[in-house]
């Protein structure tokens, strides 16, 4: 598969089959993904790949604590709380499409259901946690965003390579909202920041939600060319 096809086919998958992704394939994907560029080749990313009983225990613990505990979430990479325009409108547009044209707010029950599915990694059999050294991420002058750029490139590589092998992925901020529950199951040192979860598995193409495809703003809105 060429890069263009992988970029065009990649999308966030929100329903997975129960089939296990072979360990060798995960190793190959991660090894190749780490060809990503980084500041002076610092390679600030680390990954913890979790499956089986360990992942199930994390998912169960998240579900047990529940979405109502979220405002007190211990996310080690803080989420944005303010969405100025045009970002708020883009979220709204996405939500209306996702709700098949329905414009009313989600009820509390619907919202909680959505969160709980997130907590089960949408049924994916494997979750790849992105880790970053806290001393590199949090520096005297503030957050070191450069390390996250670098890691974002590696994460995108994972997602594109997954497409190449018939796999699906979804980046999930929601998968790391309770880092203490993850640390109860796997040995993540306190000096590493749990930055993101990437659910990976075989997409359940029979499920309606895997047919969703999210639009992008047109090129002219986002890009200006100079000196041509
Ligand atoms: C850093 C990051 C975190 C995300 N967290 C979540 C999440 O917790 N739950 C979720 O359903 N989608 C999550 N997404 C997926 C985005 O909603 C999705 O990428 C966006 O709507 C565009 O859709 P597409 O990936 O299908 O093109 C996340 C994406 C990124 C890049």
PDB file of N, CA, C and O in Angstrom, residues 9-78:
ATOM      1  N   UNK A   9      -7.201   6.340   3.626  1.00  0.00           N
ATOM      2  CA  UNK A   9      -8.060   5.303   4.234  1.00  0.00           C
ATOM      3  C   UNK A   9      -8.091   5.383   5.755  1.00  0.00           C
ATOM      4  O   UNK A   9      -9.022   4.928   6.392  1.00  0.00           O
ATOM      5  N   UNK A  10      -7.062   5.936   6.364  1.00  0.00           N
ATOM      6  CA  UNK A  10      -7.038   5.981   7.831  1.00  0.00           C
ATOM      7  C   UNK A  10      -8.188   6.805   8.375  1.00  0.00           C
ATOM      8  O   UNK A  10      -8.491   7.869   7.868  1.00  0.00           O
ATOM      9  N   UNK A  11      -8.824   6.277   9.357  1.00  0.00           N
ATOM     10  CA  UNK A  11      -9.833   7.035  10.084  1.00  0.00           C
ATOM     11  C   UNK A  11      -9.944   6.390  11.462  1.00  0.00           C
ATOM     12  O   UNK A  11      -9.485   5.252  11.654  1.00  0.00           O
ATOM     13  N   UNK A  12     -10.510   7.105  12.383  1.00  0.00           N
ATOM     14  CA  UNK A  12     -10.639   6.546  13.726  1.00  0.00           C
ATOM     15  C   UNK A  12     -11.688   5.439  13.719  1.00  0.00           C
ATOM     16  O   UNK A  12     -12.802   5.628  13.216  1.00  0.00           O
ATOM     17  N   UNK A  13     -11.313   4.303  14.283  1.00  0.00           N
ATOM     18  CA  UNK A  13     -12.205   3.138  14.301  1.00  0.00           C
ATOM     19  C   UNK A  13     -12.843   3.027  15.685  1.00  0.00           C
ATOM     20  O   UNK A  13     -12.147   3.053  16.708  1.00  0.00           O
ATOM     21  N   UNK A  14     -14.168   2.903  15.718  1.00  0.00           N
ATOM     22  CA  UNK A  14     -14.878   2.852  17.005  1.00  0.00           C
ATOM     23  C   UNK A  14     -15.656   1.563  17.205  1.00  0.00           C
ATOM     24  O   UNK A  14     -16.602   1.510  17.974  1.00  0.00           O
ATOM     25  N   UNK A  15     -15.232   0.500  16.496  1.00  0.00           N
ATOM     26  CA  UNK A  15     -15.777  -0.848  16.753  1.00  0.00           C
ATOM     27  C   UNK A  15     -14.763  -1.859  16.210  1.00  0.00           C
ATOM     28  O   UNK A  15     -14.382  -1.787  15.035  1.00  0.00           O
ATOM     29  N   UNK A  16     -14.333  -2.735  17.088  1.00  0.00           N
ATOM     30  CA  UNK A  16     -13.304  -3.705  16.707  1.00  0.00           C
ATOM     31  C   UNK A  16     -13.815  -5.129  16.873  1.00  0.00           C
ATOM     32  O   UNK A  16     -14.697  -5.395  17.692  1.00  0.00           O
ATOM     33  N   UNK A  17     -13.197  -6.051  16.099  1.00  0.00           N
ATOM     34  CA  UNK A  17     -13.484  -7.476  16.266  1.00  0.00           C
ATOM     35  C   UNK A  17     -12.647  -8.006  17.436  1.00  0.00           C
ATOM     36  O   UNK A  17     -11.615  -7.416  17.766  1.00  0.00           O
ATOM     37  N   UNK A  18     -13.054  -9.155  18.005  1.00  0.00           N
ATOM     38  CA  UNK A  18     -12.295  -9.660  19.165  1.00  0.00           C
ATOM     39  C   UNK A  18     -10.970 -10.342  18.805  1.00  0.00           C
ATOM     40  O   UNK A  18     -10.275 -10.842  19.688  1.00  0.00           O
ATOM     41  N   UNK A  19     -10.613 -10.349  17.521  1.00  0.00           N
ATOM     42  CA  UNK A  19      -9.389 -11.049  17.110  1.00  0.00           C
ATOM     43  C   UNK A  19      -8.126 -10.353  17.631  1.00  0.00           C
ATOM     44  O   UNK A  19      -8.024  -9.131  17.592  1.00  0.00           O
ATOM     45  N   UNK A  20      -7.200 -11.186  18.039  1.00  0.00           N
ATOM     46  CA  UNK A  20      -5.947 -10.688  18.605  1.00  0.00           C
ATOM     47  C   UNK A  20      -4.980 -10.248  17.498  1.00  0.00           C
ATOM     48  O   UNK A  20      -4.874 -10.922  16.470  1.00  0.00           O
ATOM     49  N   UNK A  21      -4.292  -9.150  17.699  1.00  0.00           N
ATOM     50  CA  UNK A  21      -3.244  -8.736  16.750  1.00  0.00           C
ATOM     51  C   UNK A  21      -1.959  -9.467  17.153  1.00  0.00           C
ATOM     52  O   UNK A  21      -1.540  -9.394  18.313  1.00  0.00           O
ATOM     53  N   UNK A  22      -1.333 -10.192  16.198  1.00  0.00           N
ATOM     54  CA  UNK A  22      -0.122 -10.937  16.570  1.00  0.00           C
ATOM     55  C   UNK A  22       0.976 -10.023  17.112  1.00  0.00           C
ATOM     56  O   UNK A  22       1.173  -8.918  16.610  1.00  0.00           O
ATOM     57  N   UNK A  23       1.668 -10.525  18.126  1.00  0.00           N
ATOM     58  CA  UNK A  23       2.740  -9.742  18.765  1.00  0.00           C
ATOM     59  C   UNK A  23       3.804  -9.318  17.749  1.00  0.00           C
ATOM     60  O   UNK A  23       4.283  -8.177  17.768  1.00  0.00           O
ATOM     61  N   UNK A  24       4.166 -10.237  16.850  1.00  0.00           N
ATOM     62  CA  UNK A  24       5.216  -9.904  15.859  1.00  0.00           C
ATOM     63  C   UNK A  24       4.797  -8.736  14.980  1.00  0.00           C
ATOM     64  O   UNK A  24       5.625  -7.918  14.586  1.00  0.00           O
ATOM     65  N   UNK A  25       3.506  -8.675  14.659  1.00  0.00           N
ATOM     66  CA  UNK A  25       3.018  -7.581  13.818  1.00  0.00           C
ATOM     67  C   UNK A  25       3.070  -6.257  14.590  1.00  0.00           C
ATOM     68  O   UNK A  25       3.488  -5.225  14.052  1.00  0.00           O
ATOM     69  N   UNK A  26       2.699  -6.310  15.861  1.00  0.00           N
ATOM     70  CA  UNK A  26       2.766  -5.089  16.681  1.00  0.00           C
ATOM     71  C   UNK A  26       4.212  -4.597  16.787  1.00  0.00           C
ATOM     72  O   UNK A  26       4.491  -3.406  16.684  1.00  0.00           O
ATOM     73  N   UNK A  27       5.122  -5.556  16.948  1.00  0.00           N
ATOM     74  CA  UNK A  27       6.541  -5.183  17.045  1.00  0.00           C
ATOM     75  C   UNK A  27       7.008  -4.531  15.757  1.00  0.00           C
ATOM     76  O   UNK A  27       7.717  -3.525  15.773  1.00  0.00           O
ATOM     77  N   UNK A  28       6.585  -5.106  14.632  1.00  0.00           N
ATOM     78  CA  UNK A  28       7.008  -4.565  13.330  1.00  0.00           C
ATOM     79  C   UNK A  28       6.463  -3.144  13.144  1.00  0.00           C
ATOM     80  O   UNK A  28       7.187  -2.233  12.732  1.00  0.00           O
ATOM     81  N   UNK A  29       5.194  -2.967  13.459  1.00  0.00           N
ATOM     82  CA  UNK A  29       4.571  -1.639  13.311  1.00  0.00           C
ATOM     83  C   UNK A  29       5.314  -0.605  14.177  1.00  0.00           C
ATOM     84  O   UNK A  29       5.671   0.475  13.713  1.00  0.00           O
ATOM     85  N   UNK A  30       5.567  -0.960  15.423  1.00  0.00           N
ATOM     86  CA  UNK A  30       6.214   0.010  16.326  1.00  0.00           C
ATOM     87  C   UNK A  30       7.649   0.296  15.898  1.00  0.00           C
ATOM     88  O   UNK A  30       8.105   1.444  15.925  1.00  0.00           O
ATOM     89  N   UNK A  31       8.331  -0.745  15.453  1.00  0.00           N
ATOM     90  CA  UNK A  31       9.726  -0.571  15.019  1.00  0.00           C
ATOM     91  C   UNK A  31       9.787   0.394  13.835  1.00  0.00           C
ATOM     92  O   UNK A  31      10.604   1.317  13.806  1.00  0.00           O
ATOM     93  N   UNK A  32       8.904   0.193  12.883  1.00  0.00           N
ATOM     94  CA  UNK A  32       8.900   1.067  11.693  1.00  0.00           C
ATOM     95  C   UNK A  32       8.371   2.464  12.044  1.00  0.00           C
ATOM     96  O   UNK A  32       8.850   3.463  11.506  1.00  0.00           O
ATOM     97  N   UNK A  33       7.391   2.522  12.941  1.00  0.00           N
ATOM     98  CA  UNK A  33       6.809   3.830  13.322  1.00  0.00           C
ATOM     99  C   UNK A  33       7.863   4.727  13.960  1.00  0.00           C
ATOM    100  O   UNK A  33       7.828   5.949  13.811  1.00  0.00           O
ATOM    101  N   UNK A  34       8.805   4.121  14.628  1.00  0.00           N
ATOM    102  CA  UNK A  34       9.831   4.911  15.323  1.00  0.00           C
ATOM    103  C   UNK A  34      10.889   5.474  14.366  1.00  0.00           C
ATOM    104  O   UNK A  34      11.863   6.057  14.813  1.00  0.00           O
ATOM    105  N   UNK A  35      10.656   5.326  13.068  1.00  0.00           N
ATOM    106  CA  UNK A  35      11.465   6.050  12.068  1.00  0.00           C
ATOM    107  C   UNK A  35      11.054   7.530  12.044  1.00  0.00           C
ATOM    108  O   UNK A  35      11.621   8.322  11.294  1.00  0.00           O
ATOM    109  N   UNK A  36      10.079   7.904  12.837  1.00  0.00           N
ATOM    110  CA  UNK A  36       9.599   9.302  12.878  1.00  0.00           C
ATOM    111  C   UNK A  36      10.749  10.249  13.226  1.00  0.00           C
ATOM    112  O   UNK A  36      11.661   9.873  13.970  1.00  0.00           O
ATOM    113  N   UNK A  37      10.668  11.473  12.709  1.00  0.00           N
ATOM    114  CA  UNK A  37      11.700  12.451  13.062  1.00  0.00           C
ATOM    115  C   UNK A  37      11.491  12.984  14.483  1.00  0.00           C
ATOM    116  O   UNK A  37      10.378  12.932  15.003  1.00  0.00           O
ATOM    117  N   UNK A  38      12.543  13.472  15.079  1.00  0.00           N
ATOM    118  CA  UNK A  38      12.404  14.101  16.407  1.00  0.00           C
ATOM    119  C   UNK A  38      13.528  15.111  16.613  1.00  0.00           C
ATOM    120  O   UNK A  38      14.541  15.068  15.921  1.00  0.00           O
ATOM    121  N   UNK A  39      13.280  16.011  17.562  1.00  0.00           N
ATOM    122  CA  UNK A  39      14.237  17.079  17.875  1.00  0.00           C
ATOM    123  C   UNK A  39      15.618  16.452  18.115  1.00  0.00           C
ATOM    124  O   UNK A  39      15.801  15.710  19.085  1.00  0.00           O
ATOM    125  N   UNK A  40      16.573  16.771  17.236  1.00  0.00           N
ATOM    126  CA  UNK A  40      17.956  16.279  17.348  1.00  0.00           C
ATOM    127  C   UNK A  40      18.012  14.775  17.628  1.00  0.00           C
ATOM    128  O   UNK A  40      18.887  14.291  18.355  1.00  0.00           O
ATOM    129  N   UNK A  41      17.056  14.073  17.042  1.00  0.00           N
ATOM    130  CA  UNK A  41      16.948  12.609  17.186  1.00  0.00           C
ATOM    131  C   UNK A  41      16.857  12.149  18.647  1.00  0.00           C
ATOM    132  O   UNK A  41      17.377  11.101  19.018  1.00  0.00           O
ATOM    133  N   UNK A  42      16.168  12.961  19.452  1.00  0.00           N
ATOM    134  CA  UNK A  42      16.008  12.625  20.878  1.00  0.00           C
ATOM    135  C   UNK A  42      15.080  11.424  21.104  1.00  0.00           C
ATOM    136  O   UNK A  42      15.157  10.770  22.134  1.00  0.00           O
ATOM    137  N   UNK A  43      14.146  11.189  20.162  1.00  0.00           N
ATOM    138  CA  UNK A  43      13.224  10.044  20.244  1.00  0.00           C
ATOM    139  C   UNK A  43      12.553   9.979  21.634  1.00  0.00           C
ATOM    140  O   UNK A  43      12.745   9.015  22.369  1.00  0.00           O
ATOM    141  N   UNK A  44      11.756  11.007  21.953  1.00  0.00           N
ATOM    142  CA  UNK A  44      11.239  11.099  23.318  1.00  0.00           C
ATOM    143  C   UNK A  44      10.091  10.135  23.626  1.00  0.00           C
ATOM    144  O   UNK A  44       9.607  10.091  24.753  1.00  0.00           O
ATOM    145  N   UNK A  45       9.640   9.408  22.630  1.00  0.00           N
ATOM    146  CA  UNK A  45       8.507   8.488  22.830  1.00  0.00           C
ATOM    147  C   UNK A  45       8.948   7.195  23.494  1.00  0.00           C
ATOM    148  O   UNK A  45      10.049   6.708  23.294  1.00  0.00           O
ATOM    149  N   UNK A  46       8.047   6.633  24.284  1.00  0.00           N
ATOM    150  CA  UNK A  46       8.156   5.233  24.727  1.00  0.00           C
ATOM    151  C   UNK A  46       6.748   4.671  24.642  1.00  0.00           C
ATOM    152  O   UNK A  46       5.771   5.432  24.690  1.00  0.00           O
ATOM    153  N   UNK A  47       6.653   3.379  24.526  1.00  0.00           N
ATOM    154  CA  UNK A  47       5.326   2.774  24.395  1.00  0.00           C
ATOM    155  C   UNK A  47       5.174   1.601  25.350  1.00  0.00           C
ATOM    156  O   UNK A  47       6.122   0.854  25.591  1.00  0.00           O
ATOM    157  N   UNK A  48       3.985   1.444  25.887  1.00  0.00           N
ATOM    158  CA  UNK A  48       3.642   0.257  26.672  1.00  0.00           C
ATOM    159  C   UNK A  48       2.470  -0.391  25.940  1.00  0.00           C
ATOM    160  O   UNK A  48       1.431   0.247  25.746  1.00  0.00           O
ATOM    161  N   UNK A  49       2.658  -1.612  25.493  1.00  0.00           N
ATOM    162  CA  UNK A  49       1.640  -2.292  24.689  1.00  0.00           C
ATOM    163  C   UNK A  49       0.942  -3.320  25.566  1.00  0.00           C
ATOM    164  O   UNK A  49       1.589  -4.212  26.117  1.00  0.00           O
ATOM    165  N   UNK A  50      -0.368  -3.184  25.679  1.00  0.00           N
ATOM    166  CA  UNK A  50      -1.101  -3.998  26.662  1.00  0.00           C
ATOM    167  C   UNK A  50      -2.254  -4.746  25.999  1.00  0.00           C
ATOM    168  O   UNK A  50      -2.991  -4.176  25.183  1.00  0.00           O
ATOM    169  N   UNK A  51      -2.379  -6.013  26.348  1.00  0.00           N
ATOM    170  CA  UNK A  51      -3.477  -6.816  25.806  1.00  0.00           C
ATOM    171  C   UNK A  51      -3.963  -7.805  26.873  1.00  0.00           C
ATOM    172  O   UNK A  51      -3.500  -7.776  28.014  1.00  0.00           O
ATOM    173  N   UNK A  52      -4.888  -8.680  26.472  1.00  0.00           N
ATOM    174  CA  UNK A  52      -5.324  -9.798  27.320  1.00  0.00           C
ATOM    175  C   UNK A  52      -5.894  -9.349  28.660  1.00  0.00           C
ATOM    176  O   UNK A  52      -6.572  -8.324  28.767  1.00  0.00           O
ATOM    177  N   UNK A  53      -5.573 -10.155  29.690  1.00  0.00           N
ATOM    178  CA  UNK A  53      -6.163  -9.913  31.027  1.00  0.00           C
ATOM    179  C   UNK A  53      -5.751  -8.557  31.588  1.00  0.00           C
ATOM    180  O   UNK A  53      -6.513  -7.924  32.320  1.00  0.00           O
ATOM    181  N   UNK A  54      -4.534  -8.140  31.263  1.00  0.00           N
ATOM    182  CA  UNK A  54      -4.046  -6.853  31.785  1.00  0.00           C
ATOM    183  C   UNK A  54      -4.907  -5.703  31.245  1.00  0.00           C
ATOM    184  O   UNK A  54      -5.307  -4.814  31.989  1.00  0.00           O
ATOM    185  N   UNK A  55      -5.172  -5.747  29.929  1.00  0.00           N
ATOM    186  CA  UNK A  55      -5.973  -4.664  29.335  1.00  0.00           C
ATOM    187  C   UNK A  55      -7.406  -4.722  29.859  1.00  0.00           C
ATOM    188  O   UNK A  55      -8.003  -3.698  30.187  1.00  0.00           O
ATOM    189  N   UNK A  56      -7.920  -5.934  29.971  1.00  0.00           N
ATOM    190  CA  UNK A  56      -9.294  -6.101  30.465  1.00  0.00           C
ATOM    191  C   UNK A  56      -9.412  -5.510  31.877  1.00  0.00           C
ATOM    192  O   UNK A  56     -10.399  -4.831  32.209  1.00  0.00           O
ATOM    193  N   UNK A  57      -8.390  -5.755  32.694  1.00  0.00           N
ATOM    194  CA  UNK A  57      -8.417  -5.243  34.075  1.00  0.00           C
ATOM    195  C   UNK A  57      -8.402  -3.713  34.076  1.00  0.00           C
ATOM    196  O   UNK A  57      -9.109  -3.085  34.879  1.00  0.00           O
ATOM    197  N   UNK A  58      -7.627  -3.119  33.166  1.00  0.00           N
ATOM    198  CA  UNK A  58      -7.592  -1.646  33.085  1.00  0.00           C
ATOM    199  C   UNK A  58      -8.966  -1.131  32.648  1.00  0.00           C
ATOM    200  O   UNK A  58      -9.524  -0.206  33.243  1.00  0.00           O
ATOM    201  N   UNK A  59      -9.506  -1.765  31.619  1.00  0.00           N
ATOM    202  CA  UNK A  59     -10.820  -1.333  31.105  1.00  0.00           C
ATOM    203  C   UNK A  59     -11.882  -1.448  32.199  1.00  0.00           C
ATOM    204  O   UNK A  59     -12.677  -0.525  32.408  1.00  0.00           O
ATOM    205  N   UNK A  60     -11.883  -2.589  32.910  1.00  0.00           N
ATOM    206  CA  UNK A  60     -12.878  -2.801  33.972  1.00  0.00           C
ATOM    207  C   UNK A  60     -12.743  -1.746  35.066  1.00  0.00           C
ATOM    208  O   UNK A  60     -13.746  -1.233  35.581  1.00  0.00           O
ATOM    209  N   UNK A  61     -11.494  -1.426  35.409  1.00  0.00           N
ATOM    210  CA  UNK A  61     -11.269  -0.430  36.466  1.00  0.00           C
ATOM    211  C   UNK A  61     -11.764   0.950  36.019  1.00  0.00           C
ATOM    212  O   UNK A  61     -12.362   1.688  36.814  1.00  0.00           O
ATOM    213  N   UNK A  62     -11.548   1.286  34.749  1.00  0.00           N
ATOM    214  CA  UNK A  62     -12.047   2.566  34.213  1.00  0.00           C
ATOM    215  C   UNK A  62     -13.572   2.603  34.268  1.00  0.00           C
ATOM    216  O   UNK A  62     -14.174   3.588  34.676  1.00  0.00           O
ATOM    217  N   UNK A  63     -14.184   1.508  33.828  1.00  0.00           N
ATOM    218  CA  UNK A  63     -15.654   1.453  33.788  1.00  0.00           C
ATOM    219  C   UNK A  63     -16.205   1.555  35.210  1.00  0.00           C
ATOM    220  O   UNK A  63     -17.174   2.268  35.468  1.00  0.00           O
ATOM    221  N   UNK A  64     -15.534   0.844  36.138  1.00  0.00           N
ATOM    222  CA  UNK A  64     -16.001   0.857  37.537  1.00  0.00           C
ATOM    223  C   UNK A  64     -15.924   2.272  38.123  1.00  0.00           C
ATOM    224  O   UNK A  64     -16.851   2.728  38.779  1.00  0.00           O
ATOM    225  N   UNK A  65     -14.819   2.961  37.876  1.00  0.00           N
ATOM    226  CA  UNK A  65     -14.724   4.338  38.394  1.00  0.00           C
ATOM    227  C   UNK A  65     -15.749   5.232  37.699  1.00  0.00           C
ATOM    228  O   UNK A  65     -16.337   6.107  38.313  1.00  0.00           O
ATOM    229  N   UNK A  66     -15.930   4.983  36.402  1.00  0.00           N
ATOM    230  CA  UNK A  66     -17.027   5.625  35.669  1.00  0.00           C
ATOM    231  C   UNK A  66     -16.737   7.024  35.184  1.00  0.00           C
ATOM    232  O   UNK A  66     -15.811   7.683  35.644  1.00  0.00           O
ATOM    233  N   UNK A  67     -17.565   7.482  34.227  1.00  0.00           N
ATOM    234  CA  UNK A  67     -17.354   8.798  33.627  1.00  0.00           C
ATOM    235  C   UNK A  67     -17.598   9.956  34.582  1.00  0.00           C
ATOM    236  O   UNK A  67     -17.046  11.029  34.398  1.00  0.00           O
ATOM    237  N   UNK A  68     -18.421   9.732  35.622  1.00  0.00           N
ATOM    238  CA  UNK A  68     -18.736  10.865  36.501  1.00  0.00           C
ATOM    239  C   UNK A  68     -17.506  11.322  37.289  1.00  0.00           C
ATOM    240  O   UNK A  68     -17.485  12.427  37.820  1.00  0.00           O
ATOM    241  N   UNK A  69     -16.460  10.469  37.334  1.00  0.00           N
ATOM    242  CA  UNK A  69     -15.231  10.851  38.051  1.00  0.00           C
ATOM    243  C   UNK A  69     -14.307  11.688  37.167  1.00  0.00           C
ATOM    244  O   UNK A  69     -13.288  12.190  37.624  1.00  0.00           O
ATOM    245  N   UNK A  70     -14.702  11.842  35.894  1.00  0.00           N
ATOM    246  CA  UNK A  70     -13.836  12.499  34.905  1.00  0.00           C
ATOM    247  C   UNK A  70     -13.383  13.923  35.252  1.00  0.00           C
ATOM    248  O   UNK A  70     -12.233  14.257  35.011  1.00  0.00           O
ATOM    249  N   UNK A  71     -14.286  14.780  35.788  1.00  0.00           N
ATOM    250  CA  UNK A  71     -13.816  16.143  36.073  1.00  0.00           C
ATOM    251  C   UNK A  71     -12.605  16.161  37.004  1.00  0.00           C
ATOM    252  O   UNK A  71     -11.777  17.049  36.932  1.00  0.00           O
ATOM    253  N   UNK A  72     -12.488  15.149  37.823  1.00  0.00           N
ATOM    254  CA  UNK A  72     -11.316  15.054  38.705  1.00  0.00           C
ATOM    255  C   UNK A  72     -10.222  14.210  38.077  1.00  0.00           C
ATOM    256  O   UNK A  72      -9.375  13.675  38.784  1.00  0.00           O
ATOM    257  N   UNK A  73     -10.264  14.072  36.771  1.00  0.00           N
ATOM    258  CA  UNK A  73      -9.315  13.170  36.098  1.00  0.00           C
ATOM    259  C   UNK A  73      -7.879  13.630  36.322  1.00  0.00           C
ATOM    260  O   UNK A  73      -7.600  14.815  36.463  1.00  0.00           O
ATOM    261  N   UNK A  74      -7.028  12.662  36.377  1.00  0.00           N
ATOM    262  CA  UNK A  74      -5.615  12.939  36.666  1.00  0.00           C
ATOM    263  C   UNK A  74      -4.798  12.959  35.378  1.00  0.00           C
ATOM    264  O   UNK A  74      -3.602  12.724  35.419  1.00  0.00           O
ATOM    265  N   UNK A  75      -5.429  13.211  34.251  1.00  0.00           N
ATOM    266  CA  UNK A  75      -4.721  13.199  32.960  1.00  0.00           C
ATOM    267  C   UNK A  75      -3.382  13.914  33.081  1.00  0.00           C
ATOM    268  O   UNK A  75      -3.333  15.059  33.522  1.00  0.00           O
ATOM    269  N   UNK A  76      -2.339  13.236  32.661  1.00  0.00           N
ATOM    270  CA  UNK A  76      -0.998  13.823  32.816  1.00  0.00           C
ATOM    271  C   UNK A  76      -0.664  14.800  31.691  1.00  0.00           C
ATOM    272  O   UNK A  76       0.272  15.570  31.795  1.00  0.00           O
ATOM    273  N   UNK A  77      -1.451  14.738  30.616  1.00  0.00           N
ATOM    274  CA  UNK A  77      -1.408  15.771  29.574  1.00  0.00           C
ATOM    275  C   UNK A  77      -2.770  16.462  29.665  1.00  0.00           C
ATOM    276  O   UNK A  77      -3.787  15.888  29.277  1.00  0.00           O
ATOM    277  N   UNK A  78      -2.817  17.676  30.210  1.00  0.00           N
ATOM    278  CA  UNK A  78      -4.122  18.307  30.434  1.00  0.00           C
ATOM    279  C   UNK A  78      -4.891  18.513  29.137  1.00  0.00           C
ATOM    280  O   UNK A  78      -4.292  18.852  28.117  1.00  0.00           O
TER     281      UNK A  78
END
